[in-house]
Short mmCIF file of C-alpha atoms in Angstrom, two decimals:
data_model
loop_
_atom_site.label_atom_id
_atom_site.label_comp_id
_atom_site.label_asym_id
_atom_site.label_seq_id
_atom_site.Cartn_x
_atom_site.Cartn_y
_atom_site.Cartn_z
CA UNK A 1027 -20.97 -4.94 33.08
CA UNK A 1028 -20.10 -1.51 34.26
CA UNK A 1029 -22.03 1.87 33.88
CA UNK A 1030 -21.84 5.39 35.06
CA UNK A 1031 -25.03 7.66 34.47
CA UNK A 1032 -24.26 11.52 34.81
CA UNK A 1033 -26.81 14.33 33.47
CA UNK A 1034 -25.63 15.55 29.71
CA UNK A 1035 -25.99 19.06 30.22
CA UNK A 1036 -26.59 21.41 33.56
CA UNK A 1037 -26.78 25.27 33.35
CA UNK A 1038 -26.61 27.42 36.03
CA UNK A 1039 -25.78 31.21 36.24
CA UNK A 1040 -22.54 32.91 37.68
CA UNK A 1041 -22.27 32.80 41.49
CA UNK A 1042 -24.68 30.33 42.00
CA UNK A 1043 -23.96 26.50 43.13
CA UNK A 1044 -24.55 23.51 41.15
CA UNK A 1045 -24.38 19.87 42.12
CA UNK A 1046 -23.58 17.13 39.67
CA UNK A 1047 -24.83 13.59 40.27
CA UNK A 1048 -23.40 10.19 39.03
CA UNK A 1049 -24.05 6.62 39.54
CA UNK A 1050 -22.17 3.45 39.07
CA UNK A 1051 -22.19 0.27 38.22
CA UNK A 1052 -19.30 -1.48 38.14
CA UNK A 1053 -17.54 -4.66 39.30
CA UNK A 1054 -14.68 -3.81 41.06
CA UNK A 1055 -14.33 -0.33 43.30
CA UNK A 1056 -11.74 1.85 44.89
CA UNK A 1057 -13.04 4.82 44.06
CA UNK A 1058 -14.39 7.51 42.60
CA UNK A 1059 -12.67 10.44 41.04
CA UNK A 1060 -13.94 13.75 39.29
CA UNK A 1061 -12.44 15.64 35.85
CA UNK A 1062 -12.63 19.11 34.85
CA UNK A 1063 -12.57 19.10 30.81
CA UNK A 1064 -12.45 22.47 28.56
CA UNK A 1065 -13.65 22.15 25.27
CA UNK A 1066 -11.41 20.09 23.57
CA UNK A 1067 -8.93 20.06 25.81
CA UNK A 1068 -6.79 17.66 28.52
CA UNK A 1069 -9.14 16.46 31.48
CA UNK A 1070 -7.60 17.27 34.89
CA UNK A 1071 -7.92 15.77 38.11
CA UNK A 1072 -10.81 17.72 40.54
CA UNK A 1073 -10.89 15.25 43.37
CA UNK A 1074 -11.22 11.66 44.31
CA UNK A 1075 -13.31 9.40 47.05
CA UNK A 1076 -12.51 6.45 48.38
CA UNK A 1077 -14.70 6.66 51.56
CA UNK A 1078 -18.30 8.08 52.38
CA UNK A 1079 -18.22 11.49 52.67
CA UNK A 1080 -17.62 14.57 51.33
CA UNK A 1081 -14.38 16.38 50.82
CA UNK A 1082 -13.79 19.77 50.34
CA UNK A 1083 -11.44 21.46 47.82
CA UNK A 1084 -12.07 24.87 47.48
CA UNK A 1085 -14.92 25.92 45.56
CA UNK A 1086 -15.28 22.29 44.56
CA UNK A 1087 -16.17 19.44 46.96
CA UNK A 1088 -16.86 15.70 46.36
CA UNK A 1089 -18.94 13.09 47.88
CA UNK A 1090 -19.41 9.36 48.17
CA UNK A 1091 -22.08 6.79 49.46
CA UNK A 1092 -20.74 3.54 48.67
CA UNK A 1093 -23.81 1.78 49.97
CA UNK A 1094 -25.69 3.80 47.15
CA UNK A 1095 -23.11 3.82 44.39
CA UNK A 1096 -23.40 7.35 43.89
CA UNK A 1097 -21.45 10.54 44.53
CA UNK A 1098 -21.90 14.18 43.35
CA UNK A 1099 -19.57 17.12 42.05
CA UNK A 1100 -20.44 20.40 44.20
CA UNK A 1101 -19.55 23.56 42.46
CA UNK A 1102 -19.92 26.78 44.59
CA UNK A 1103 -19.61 30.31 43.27
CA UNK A 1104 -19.74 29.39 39.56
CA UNK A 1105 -17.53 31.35 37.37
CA UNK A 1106 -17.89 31.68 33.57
CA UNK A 1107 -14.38 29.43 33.31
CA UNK A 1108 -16.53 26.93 34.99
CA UNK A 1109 -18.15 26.21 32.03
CA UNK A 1110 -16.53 22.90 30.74
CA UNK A 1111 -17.22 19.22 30.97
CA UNK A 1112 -17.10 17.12 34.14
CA UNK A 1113 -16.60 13.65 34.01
CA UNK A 1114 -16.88 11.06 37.12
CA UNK A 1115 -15.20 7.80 36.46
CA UNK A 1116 -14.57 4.66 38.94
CA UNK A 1117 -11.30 2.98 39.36
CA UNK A 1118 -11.12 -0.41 39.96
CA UNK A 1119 -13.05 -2.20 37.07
CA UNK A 1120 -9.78 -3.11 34.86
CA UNK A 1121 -7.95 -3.04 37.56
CA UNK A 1122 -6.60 -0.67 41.01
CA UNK A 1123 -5.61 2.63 38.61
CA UNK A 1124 -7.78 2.25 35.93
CA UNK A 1125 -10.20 4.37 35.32
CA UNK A 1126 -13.92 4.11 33.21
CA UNK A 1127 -14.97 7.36 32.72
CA UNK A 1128 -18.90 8.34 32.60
CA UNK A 1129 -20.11 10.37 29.27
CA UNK A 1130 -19.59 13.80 31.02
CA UNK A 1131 -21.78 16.52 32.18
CA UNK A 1132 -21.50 20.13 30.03
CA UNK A 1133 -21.91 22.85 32.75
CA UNK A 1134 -23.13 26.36 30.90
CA UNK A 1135 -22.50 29.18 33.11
CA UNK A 1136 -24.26 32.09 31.88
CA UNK A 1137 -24.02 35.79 33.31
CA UNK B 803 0.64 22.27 31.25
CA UNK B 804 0.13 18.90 32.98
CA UNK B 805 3.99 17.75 32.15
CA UNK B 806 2.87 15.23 29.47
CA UNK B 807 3.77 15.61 26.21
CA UNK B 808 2.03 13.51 22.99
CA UNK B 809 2.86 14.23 19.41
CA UNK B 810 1.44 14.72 16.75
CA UNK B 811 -1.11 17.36 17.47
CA UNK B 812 -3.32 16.43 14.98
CA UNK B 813 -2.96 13.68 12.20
CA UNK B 814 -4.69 13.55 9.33
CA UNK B 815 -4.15 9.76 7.20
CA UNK B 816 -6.87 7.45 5.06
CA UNK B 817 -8.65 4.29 5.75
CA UNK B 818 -6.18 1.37 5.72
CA UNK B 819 -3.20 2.95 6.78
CA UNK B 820 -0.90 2.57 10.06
CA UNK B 821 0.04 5.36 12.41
CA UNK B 822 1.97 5.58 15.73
CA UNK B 823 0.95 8.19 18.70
CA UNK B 824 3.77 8.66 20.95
CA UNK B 825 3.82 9.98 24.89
CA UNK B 826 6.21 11.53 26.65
CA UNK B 827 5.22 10.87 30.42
CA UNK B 828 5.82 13.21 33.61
CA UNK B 829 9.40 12.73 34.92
CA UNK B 830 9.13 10.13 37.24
CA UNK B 831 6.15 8.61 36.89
CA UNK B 832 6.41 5.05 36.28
CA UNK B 833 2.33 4.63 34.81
CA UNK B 834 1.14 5.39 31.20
CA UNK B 835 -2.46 5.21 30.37
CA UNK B 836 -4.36 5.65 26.70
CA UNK B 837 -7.65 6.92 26.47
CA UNK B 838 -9.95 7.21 23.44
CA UNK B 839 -12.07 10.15 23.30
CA UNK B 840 -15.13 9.82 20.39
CA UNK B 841 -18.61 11.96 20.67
CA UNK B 842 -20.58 8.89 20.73
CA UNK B 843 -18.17 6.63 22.70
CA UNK B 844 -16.95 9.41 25.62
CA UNK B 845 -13.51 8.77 26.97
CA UNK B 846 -12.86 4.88 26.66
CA UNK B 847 -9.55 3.75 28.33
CA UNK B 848 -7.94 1.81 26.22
CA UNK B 849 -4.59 0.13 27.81
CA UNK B 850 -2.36 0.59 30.92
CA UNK B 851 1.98 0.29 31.24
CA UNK B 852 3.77 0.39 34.36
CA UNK B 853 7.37 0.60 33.99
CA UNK B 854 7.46 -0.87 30.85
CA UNK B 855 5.14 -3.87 31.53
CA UNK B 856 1.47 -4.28 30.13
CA UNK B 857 -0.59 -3.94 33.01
CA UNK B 858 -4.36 -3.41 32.68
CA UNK B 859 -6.59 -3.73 28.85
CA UNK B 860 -9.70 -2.10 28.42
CA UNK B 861 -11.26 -1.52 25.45
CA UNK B 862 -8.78 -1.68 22.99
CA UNK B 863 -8.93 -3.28 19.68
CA UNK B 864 -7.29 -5.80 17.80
CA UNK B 865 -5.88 -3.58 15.19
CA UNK B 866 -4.49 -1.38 18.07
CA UNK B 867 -1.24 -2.53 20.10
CA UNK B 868 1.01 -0.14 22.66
CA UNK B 869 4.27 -0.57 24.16
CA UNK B 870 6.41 1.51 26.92
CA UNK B 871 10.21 2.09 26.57
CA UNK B 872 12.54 2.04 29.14
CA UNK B 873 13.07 5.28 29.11
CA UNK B 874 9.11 4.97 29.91
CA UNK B 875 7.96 6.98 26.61
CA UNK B 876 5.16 5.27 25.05
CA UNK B 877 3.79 4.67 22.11
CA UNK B 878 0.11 3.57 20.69
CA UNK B 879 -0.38 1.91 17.13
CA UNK B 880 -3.11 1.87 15.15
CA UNK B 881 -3.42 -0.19 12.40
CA UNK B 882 -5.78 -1.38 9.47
CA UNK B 883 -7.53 2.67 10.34
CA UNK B 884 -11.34 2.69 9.85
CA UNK B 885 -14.01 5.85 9.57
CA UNK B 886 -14.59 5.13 13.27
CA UNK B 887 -11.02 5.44 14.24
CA UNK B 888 -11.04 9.01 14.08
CA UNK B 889 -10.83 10.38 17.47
CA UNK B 890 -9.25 12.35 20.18
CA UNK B 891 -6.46 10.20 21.48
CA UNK B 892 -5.01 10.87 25.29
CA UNK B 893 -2.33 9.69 27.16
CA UNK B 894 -2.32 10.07 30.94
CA UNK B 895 0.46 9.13 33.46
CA UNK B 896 0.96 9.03 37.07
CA UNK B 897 3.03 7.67 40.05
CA UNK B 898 1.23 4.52 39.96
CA UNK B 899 0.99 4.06 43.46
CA UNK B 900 -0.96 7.12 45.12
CA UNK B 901 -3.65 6.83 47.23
CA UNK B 902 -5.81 9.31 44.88
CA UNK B 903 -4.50 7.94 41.56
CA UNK B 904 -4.37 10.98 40.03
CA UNK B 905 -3.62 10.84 36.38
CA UNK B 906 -2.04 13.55 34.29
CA UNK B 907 -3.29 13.96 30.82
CA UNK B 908 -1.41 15.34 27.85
CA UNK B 909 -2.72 17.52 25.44
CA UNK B 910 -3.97 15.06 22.80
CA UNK B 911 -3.96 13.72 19.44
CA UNK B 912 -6.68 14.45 16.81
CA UNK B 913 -6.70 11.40 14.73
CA UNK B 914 -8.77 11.98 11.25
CA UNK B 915 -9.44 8.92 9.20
CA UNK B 916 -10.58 9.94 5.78
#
């Protein structure tokens, strides 16, 4: 079958950096996106991984080991409108642009 | 404001009934996903159209069916609703063929099965 394991719940405080981990399990692969989700609303795209590494987007960077089946979310600077759910999900299982989404991490940025 | 439109906001209907969720896609993309968003489940995808044509399943039920139109709008049914049903319904859309596969999400409907 396919999983994705994420923390439930990371805090940090404003300005400081937080990194979010996930790993997969799944049975096909392309690769390996990140979403930015405020409470209740629609996710949006953060980045996406197709090769080992890390890419950079602004505060935000991404990275992949395929070999491990695991990539992390790196936040830098935290603001408060950080504070939202972030969601890593694989594409590939169901097919090339399909995507299963992990349960979500809740990032509390505090003052 | 991603460029996707869904309607209704919210919907409010009792066990039994039938409802239909409709998606307006980006202009010009060609790829319309539905996702199923529960507290207990997360975000479940549910079923994939490109240009009109069925093109991946996930978890979708029995009860539920989807079609896209050629004018690429798209619409989810549910059918036979349950407690469980009640949800937060998305519909995403993109190209279809970038390297990223970015998807776009729309706003949502809040599907509340009494």
């Amino acid at each position: 079958g396919q999983s994705l394991e994420q923390p439930s719940e990371v805090t940090a405080v404003e300005g400081a950096i937080v990194q979010i981990n996930c790993t997969y399990q799944t049975s096909g692969f392309y690769g390996l996106s990140w979403y930015q989700q405020h409470d209740g609303g629609a996710p949006t795209f953060l980045s996406y991984n197709a090769l080992d590494g890390l890419e950079e987007t602004g505060r935000f960077s991404s990275f992949l080991s395929r070999s491990d089946s695991y990539g992390y979310l790196l936040l830098q600077e935290l603001q408060m409108k950080d504070s939202a759910s972030y969601f890593c999900a694989v594409s590939g299982n169901s097919g090339y642009s399909t995507l299963t989404f992990g349960k979500g991490t809740m990032l509390l940025v505090s003052p | 404001d991603s460029g996707v439109t869904q309607t209704p906001k919210h919907l409010i209907t009792a066990t039994g009934q039938r409802v239909t969720l409709r998606c307006s896609p980006r202009s010009g993309d060609l790829s319309v996903y539905w996702y199923q968003q529960s507290l207990d489940q997360g975000l479940q995808f549910l079923i994939q159209y490109y240009n009109g044509e069925e093109r991946a399943k996930g978890n979708i039920l029995e009860r539920f069916s989807a079609q896209q139109f050629p004018d690429l709008h798209s619409e989810l049914n549910l059918s036979s609703l349950e407690l469980g049903d009640s949800a937060l319904y998305f519909c995403a859309s993109s190209v279809g063929t970038s390297f990223s596969n970015e998807q776009f999400f729309g706003p949502g409907t809040r599907l509340t099965v009494l």
